[in-house]
PDB file of C-alpha atoms in Angstrom:
ATOM      1  CA  MET C  62     102.857 150.096 -19.006  1.00  0.00           C
ATOM      2  CA  ASP C  63     102.999 146.827 -20.943  1.00  0.00           C
ATOM      3  CA  ASN C  64     106.418 145.097 -20.705  1.00  0.00           C
ATOM      4  CA  ARG C  65     105.663 142.159 -22.983  1.00  0.00           C
ATOM      5  CA  THR C  66     107.886 141.566 -25.969  1.00  0.00           C
ATOM      6  CA  PRO C  67     106.449 142.741 -29.269  1.00  0.00           C
ATOM      7  CA  ARG C  68     104.610 140.088 -31.237  1.00  0.00           C
ATOM      8  CA  VAL C  69     106.362 138.965 -34.413  1.00  0.00           C
ATOM      9  CA  ASP C  70     104.268 138.874 -37.570  1.00  0.00           C
ATOM     10  CA  PRO C  71     103.316 135.224 -38.312  1.00  0.00           C
ATOM     11  CA  ARG C  72     104.381 135.713 -41.942  1.00  0.00           C
ATOM     12  CA  VAL C  73     107.891 136.596 -40.782  1.00  0.00           C
ATOM     13  CA  LEU C  74     108.003 133.473 -38.599  1.00  0.00           C
ATOM     14  CA  ARG C  75     106.715 131.336 -41.469  1.00  0.00           C
ATOM     15  CA  THR C  76     109.311 132.718 -43.893  1.00  0.00           C
ATOM     16  CA  ARG C  77     112.147 132.173 -41.415  1.00  0.00           C
ATOM     17  CA  GLN C  78     110.954 128.608 -40.859  1.00  0.00           C
ATOM     18  CA  LEU C  79     110.884 128.014 -44.631  1.00  0.00           C
ATOM     19  CA  LEU C  80     114.448 129.332 -44.897  1.00  0.00           C
ATOM     20  CA  LYS C  81     115.625 127.237 -41.957  1.00  0.00           C
ATOM     21  CA  ASP C  82     113.996 124.086 -43.353  1.00  0.00           C
ATOM     22  CA  ALA C  83     115.480 124.759 -46.804  1.00  0.00           C
ATOM     23  CA  PHE C  84     118.933 125.217 -45.310  1.00  0.00           C
ATOM     24  CA  VAL C  85     118.696 121.983 -43.284  1.00  0.00           C
ATOM     25  CA  GLU C  86     117.527 120.040 -46.348  1.00  0.00           C
ATOM     26  CA  LEU C  87     120.377 121.423 -48.458  1.00  0.00           C
ATOM     27  CA  LEU C  88     122.886 120.665 -45.726  1.00  0.00           C
ATOM     28  CA  GLN C  89     121.748 117.029 -45.795  1.00  0.00           C
ATOM     29  CA  GLU C  90     122.556 116.934 -49.522  1.00  0.00           C
ATOM     30  CA  MET C  91     125.778 118.944 -49.826  1.00  0.00           C
ATOM     31  CA  ASP C  92     128.672 120.634 -48.080  1.00  0.00           C
ATOM     32  CA  ILE C  93     127.967 124.010 -46.578  1.00  0.00           C
ATOM     33  CA  GLU C  94     130.434 125.674 -48.946  1.00  0.00           C
ATOM     34  CA  LYS C  95     128.235 124.704 -51.906  1.00  0.00           C
ATOM     35  CA  ILE C  96     125.076 126.202 -50.409  1.00  0.00           C
ATOM     36  CA  SER C  97     124.196 129.597 -51.824  1.00  0.00           C
ATOM     37  CA  VAL C  98     121.524 132.159 -51.056  1.00  0.00           C
ATOM     38  CA  ASN C  99     119.954 131.306 -54.430  1.00  0.00           C
ATOM     39  CA  ARG C 100     119.713 127.610 -53.532  1.00  0.00           C
ATOM     40  CA  ILE C 101     118.207 128.362 -50.141  1.00  0.00           C
ATOM     41  CA  ALA C 102     115.674 130.783 -51.642  1.00  0.00           C
ATOM     42  CA  GLU C 103     114.703 128.349 -54.409  1.00  0.00           C
ATOM     43  CA  ARG C 104     114.271 125.487 -51.938  1.00  0.00           C
ATOM     44  CA  ALA C 105     112.211 127.729 -49.628  1.00  0.00           C
ATOM     45  CA  THR C 106     110.092 128.838 -52.605  1.00  0.00           C
ATOM     46  CA  ILE C 107     110.759 132.504 -51.960  1.00  0.00           C
ATOM     47  CA  ASN C 108     112.755 135.018 -53.925  1.00  0.00           C
ATOM     48  CA  ARG C 109     116.278 136.024 -53.106  1.00  0.00           C
ATOM     49  CA  VAL C 110     115.305 139.512 -52.003  1.00  0.00           C
ATOM     50  CA  THR C 111     113.119 138.006 -49.273  1.00  0.00           C
ATOM     51  CA  PHE C 112     116.141 136.133 -47.915  1.00  0.00           C
ATOM     52  CA  TYR C 113     117.987 139.449 -47.559  1.00  0.00           C
ATOM     53  CA  LEU C 114     115.063 140.959 -45.667  1.00  0.00           C
ATOM     54  CA  HIS C 115     115.812 138.439 -42.910  1.00  0.00           C
ATOM     55  CA  TYR C 116     119.566 137.821 -43.120  1.00  0.00           C
ATOM     56  CA  ARG C 117     122.660 139.662 -44.412  1.00  0.00           C
ATOM     57  CA  ASP C 118     124.214 136.441 -45.732  1.00  0.00           C
ATOM     58  CA  ILE C 119     124.552 132.744 -44.925  1.00  0.00           C
ATOM     59  CA  PRO C 120     126.939 133.256 -41.950  1.00  0.00           C
ATOM     60  CA  ASP C 121     124.420 135.731 -40.489  1.00  0.00           C
ATOM     61  CA  MET C 122     121.685 133.135 -40.982  1.00  0.00           C
ATOM     62  CA  LEU C 123     123.784 130.495 -39.184  1.00  0.00           C
ATOM     63  CA  GLU C 124     124.513 132.904 -36.343  1.00  0.00           C
ATOM     64  CA  LYS C 125     120.827 133.716 -35.875  1.00  0.00           C
ATOM     65  CA  MET C 126     119.803 130.053 -36.139  1.00  0.00           C
ATOM     66  CA  ALA C 127     122.374 129.172 -33.456  1.00  0.00           C
ATOM     67  CA  ASP C 128     121.036 131.994 -31.255  1.00  0.00           C
ATOM     68  CA  GLU C 129     117.477 130.675 -31.708  1.00  0.00           C
ATOM     69  CA  MET C 130     118.625 127.143 -30.868  1.00  0.00           C
ATOM     70  CA  ILE C 131     120.208 128.310 -27.608  1.00  0.00           C
ATOM     71  CA  GLU C 132     117.149 130.453 -26.756  1.00  0.00           C
ATOM     72  CA  ASP C 133     114.860 127.446 -27.295  1.00  0.00           C
ATOM     73  CA  ILE C 134     117.034 125.218 -25.139  1.00  0.00           C
ATOM     74  CA  ASN C 135     117.347 127.843 -22.397  1.00  0.00           C
ATOM     75  CA  ARG C 136     113.562 128.228 -22.370  1.00  0.00           C
ATOM     76  CA  ILE C 137     113.193 124.453 -21.933  1.00  0.00           C
ATOM     77  CA  LEU C 138     115.812 124.315 -19.189  1.00  0.00           C
ATOM     78  CA  ASN C 139     114.319 127.288 -17.347  1.00  0.00           C
ATOM     79  CA  ASN C 140     110.822 125.777 -17.510  1.00  0.00           C
ATOM     80  CA  ALA C 141     112.129 122.487 -16.152  1.00  0.00           C
ATOM     81  CA  SER C 142     114.046 124.136 -13.313  1.00  0.00           C
ATOM     82  CA  ALA C 143     110.989 126.261 -12.418  1.00  0.00           C
ATOM     83  CA  ASN C 144     108.924 123.057 -12.088  1.00  0.00           C
ATOM     84  CA  GLN C 145     111.438 121.021 -10.070  1.00  0.00           C
ATOM     85  CA  ILE C 146     110.011 119.199  -7.083  1.00  0.00           C
ATOM     86  CA  ALA C 147     112.513 116.927  -5.377  1.00  0.00           C
ATOM     87  CA  LYS C 148     116.049 118.112  -4.619  1.00  0.00           C
ATOM     88  CA  GLU C 149     117.685 114.736  -5.338  1.00  0.00           C
ATOM     89  CA  GLU C 150     116.039 114.609  -8.757  1.00  0.00           C
ATOM     90  CA  GLU C 151     116.758 118.227  -9.677  1.00  0.00           C
ATOM     91  CA  ASP C 152     118.410 117.422 -13.008  1.00  0.00           C
ATOM     92  CA  TRP C 153     115.899 114.740 -14.024  1.00  0.00           C
ATOM     93  CA  PRO C 154     113.076 116.905 -15.497  1.00  0.00           C
ATOM     94  CA  MET C 155     115.585 119.212 -17.136  1.00  0.00           C
ATOM     95  CA  LEU C 156     117.395 116.351 -18.857  1.00  0.00           C
ATOM     96  CA  VAL C 157     114.194 114.641 -19.994  1.00  0.00           C
ATOM     97  CA  ASN C 158     112.826 117.927 -21.413  1.00  0.00           C
ATOM     98  CA  LEU C 159     116.103 118.623 -23.186  1.00  0.00           C
ATOM     99  CA  LEU C 160     116.219 115.150 -24.768  1.00  0.00           C
ATOM    100  CA  GLU C 161     112.545 115.342 -25.750  1.00  0.00           C
ATOM    101  CA  HIS C 162     113.279 118.647 -27.478  1.00  0.00           C
ATOM    102  CA  PHE C 163     116.142 117.036 -29.415  1.00  0.00           C
ATOM    103  CA  ALA C 164     113.903 114.122 -30.385  1.00  0.00           C
ATOM    104  CA  GLU C 165     111.089 116.431 -31.490  1.00  0.00           C
ATOM    105  CA  HIS C 166     113.474 118.414 -33.699  1.00  0.00           C
ATOM    106  CA  ALA C 167     115.703 115.465 -34.608  1.00  0.00           C
ATOM    107  CA  LYS C 168     116.031 116.371 -38.292  1.00  0.00           C
ATOM    108  CA  PHE C 169     117.442 119.792 -37.422  1.00  0.00           C
ATOM    109  CA  TYR C 170     119.756 118.611 -34.639  1.00  0.00           C
ATOM    110  CA  LYS C 171     120.960 115.594 -36.571  1.00  0.00           C
ATOM    111  CA  VAL C 172     122.142 117.886 -39.351  1.00  0.00           C
ATOM    112  CA  VAL C 173     123.558 120.759 -37.290  1.00  0.00           C
ATOM    113  CA  LEU C 174     125.064 118.841 -34.367  1.00  0.00           C
ATOM    114  CA  ALA C 175     125.832 115.388 -35.675  1.00  0.00           C
ATOM    115  CA  SER C 176     127.223 116.283 -39.098  1.00  0.00           C
ATOM    116  CA  ARG C 177     130.517 118.168 -38.458  1.00  0.00           C
ATOM    117  CA  ARG C 178     129.501 120.624 -41.208  1.00  0.00           C
ATOM    118  CA  THR C 179     128.350 123.452 -38.982  1.00  0.00           C
ATOM    119  CA  PRO C 180     130.651 123.831 -35.979  1.00  0.00           C
ATOM    120  CA  ILE C 181     128.866 127.005 -34.801  1.00  0.00           C
ATOM    121  CA  PHE C 182     125.966 124.911 -33.467  1.00  0.00           C
ATOM    122  CA  THR C 183     128.173 122.359 -31.707  1.00  0.00           C
ATOM    123  CA  ASP C 184     130.302 125.137 -30.195  1.00  0.00           C
ATOM    124  CA  ARG C 185     127.238 126.969 -28.874  1.00  0.00           C
ATOM    125  CA  MET C 186     125.740 123.760 -27.503  1.00  0.00           C
ATOM    126  CA  LEU C 187     129.010 122.802 -25.810  1.00  0.00           C
ATOM    127  CA  ARG C 188     129.214 126.270 -24.243  1.00  0.00           C
ATOM    128  CA  LEU C 189     125.664 125.920 -22.891  1.00  0.00           C
ATOM    129  CA  LEU C 190     126.279 122.410 -21.538  1.00  0.00           C
ATOM    130  CA  THR C 191     129.529 123.616 -19.939  1.00  0.00           C
ATOM    131  CA  GLU C 192     127.565 126.316 -18.121  1.00  0.00           C
ATOM    132  CA  LEU C 193     125.050 123.712 -16.909  1.00  0.00           C
ATOM    133  CA  VAL C 194     127.750 121.315 -15.691  1.00  0.00           C
ATOM    134  CA  THR C 195     129.653 124.179 -14.040  1.00  0.00           C
ATOM    135  CA  SER C 196     126.522 125.300 -12.225  1.00  0.00           C
ATOM    136  CA  ARG C 197     125.817 121.775 -11.002  1.00  0.00           C
ATOM    137  CA  ILE C 198     129.401 121.232  -9.788  1.00  0.00           C
ATOM    138  CA  GLU C 199     129.423 124.587  -8.003  1.00  0.00           C
ATOM    139  CA  ARG C 200     126.131 123.709  -6.245  1.00  0.00           C
ATOM    140  CA  MET C 201     127.790 120.536  -4.959  1.00  0.00           C
ATOM    141  CA  GLY C 202     130.395 122.634  -3.119  1.00  0.00           C
ATOM    142  CA  ASP C 203     133.648 121.661  -1.468  1.00  0.00           C
ATOM    143  CA  GLU C 204     132.114 118.604   0.210  1.00  0.00           C
ATOM    144  CA  SER C 205     131.437 116.903  -3.127  1.00  0.00           C
ATOM    145  CA  VAL C 206     132.775 113.575  -4.307  1.00  0.00           C
ATOM    146  CA  LEU C 207     134.996 115.481  -6.745  1.00  0.00           C
ATOM    147  CA  ALA C 208     136.680 117.450  -3.997  1.00  0.00           C
ATOM    148  CA  THR C 209     137.215 114.425  -1.747  1.00  0.00           C
ATOM    149  CA  ALA C 210     138.600 112.408  -4.683  1.00  0.00           C
ATOM    150  CA  GLY C 211     140.999 115.201  -5.631  1.00  0.00           C
ATOM    151  CA  ILE C 212     139.466 115.781  -9.074  1.00  0.00           C
ATOM    152  CA  GLN C 213     140.097 119.250 -10.443  1.00  0.00           C
ATOM    153  CA  LYS C 214     136.898 121.205 -11.033  1.00  0.00           C
ATOM    154  CA  ASP C 215     137.849 122.347 -14.550  1.00  0.00           C
ATOM    155  CA  ILE C 216     138.650 118.776 -15.629  1.00  0.00           C
ATOM    156  CA  ALA C 217     135.315 117.539 -14.247  1.00  0.00           C
ATOM    157  CA  ILE C 218     133.538 120.319 -16.183  1.00  0.00           C
ATOM    158  CA  TRP C 219     135.330 119.468 -19.439  1.00  0.00           C
ATOM    159  CA  TYR C 220     134.577 115.786 -18.971  1.00  0.00           C
ATOM    160  CA  GLY C 221     130.934 116.257 -18.004  1.00  0.00           C
ATOM    161  CA  SER C 222     130.004 118.670 -20.796  1.00  0.00           C
ATOM    162  CA  SER C 223     131.911 116.727 -23.465  1.00  0.00           C
ATOM    163  CA  ALA C 224     130.396 113.414 -22.380  1.00  0.00           C
ATOM    164  CA  LEU C 225     126.916 114.925 -22.452  1.00  0.00           C
ATOM    165  CA  ILE C 226     127.203 116.440 -25.919  1.00  0.00           C
ATOM    166  CA  GLY C 227     129.050 113.389 -27.234  1.00  0.00           C
ATOM    167  CA  THR C 228     126.310 111.055 -26.036  1.00  0.00           C
ATOM    168  CA  ILE C 229     123.567 113.282 -27.476  1.00  0.00           C
ATOM    169  CA  VAL C 230     125.336 113.449 -30.845  1.00  0.00           C
ATOM    170  CA  ALA C 231     125.869 109.659 -30.895  1.00  0.00           C
ATOM    171  CA  TRP C 232     122.190 109.148 -29.969  1.00  0.00           C
ATOM    172  CA  LEU C 233     121.129 111.394 -32.871  1.00  0.00           C
ATOM    173  CA  ARG C 234     123.511 109.699 -35.318  1.00  0.00           C
ATOM    174  CA  GLN C 235     122.090 106.291 -34.344  1.00  0.00           C
ATOM    175  CA  ASP C 236     118.531 107.537 -35.050  1.00  0.00           C
ATOM    176  CA  MET C 237     117.655 107.768 -31.350  1.00  0.00           C
ATOM    177  CA  PRO C 238     117.405 104.048 -30.487  1.00  0.00           C
ATOM    178  CA  TYR C 239     116.349 104.936 -26.915  1.00  0.00           C
ATOM    179  CA  THR C 240     113.544 107.155 -25.691  1.00  0.00           C
ATOM    180  CA  PRO C 241     114.475 110.489 -24.093  1.00  0.00           C
ATOM    181  CA  VAL C 242     113.251 109.199 -20.703  1.00  0.00           C
ATOM    182  CA  TYR C 243     115.367 106.029 -20.931  1.00  0.00           C
ATOM    183  CA  LEU C 244     118.466 107.978 -22.010  1.00  0.00           C
ATOM    184  CA  ALA C 245     117.956 110.479 -19.173  1.00  0.00           C
ATOM    185  CA  LYS C 246     117.715 107.555 -16.703  1.00  0.00           C
ATOM    186  CA  GLN C 247     120.978 106.182 -18.075  1.00  0.00           C
ATOM    187  CA  PHE C 248     122.670 109.579 -17.595  1.00  0.00           C
ATOM    188  CA  ILE C 249     121.432 109.732 -13.998  1.00  0.00           C
ATOM    189  CA  LEU C 250     122.640 106.161 -13.313  1.00  0.00           C
ATOM    190  CA  MET C 251     126.092 106.892 -14.755  1.00  0.00           C
ATOM    191  CA  ARG C 252     126.316 110.056 -12.681  1.00  0.00           C
ATOM    192  CA  THR C 253     125.527 108.158  -9.477  1.00  0.00           C
ATOM    193  CA  LEU C 254     128.266 105.605 -10.265  1.00  0.00           C
ATOM    194  CA  SER C 255     130.954 108.205 -10.799  1.00  0.00           C
TER     195      SER C 255
END
């Protein structure tokens, strides 16, 4: 029996990409409250009925786009962790791959993460980064620097995930003045100092 996921029609993928691109372009120009299904459909050069074949409404579209964003990022993180070589550099490939993904899709992330207009994306990203930081802190165990310094685990998690997303957002807002590799090195250096 074949357990592979069913293949999605390329036309469906193309239409969803057109809708996503149209939404991102409109969000660069106006507040989200002013964006309508008609405007998205016109910008995507499709008719309104086609929009409703893919999404119930704009909040449904945002929800599905946020789900896709998290799926893409999880795929990148899982690929990086599957290819890890050295224990002391376990976060290095993951961080570089994550930052390269942000750089490759900078237009999208700059609008949805760095603009304050669509909190659903920032909330989902923060939740994902919190899970990553939590996992890393739990792997460190009771013998970690945090435990010996008397730092509460939940405070370290809040700090770590917020610092990570805050730095990524600032990097995007500044038009990525550093390469993903350089920024990842800076993260690793800061982590070793703390």
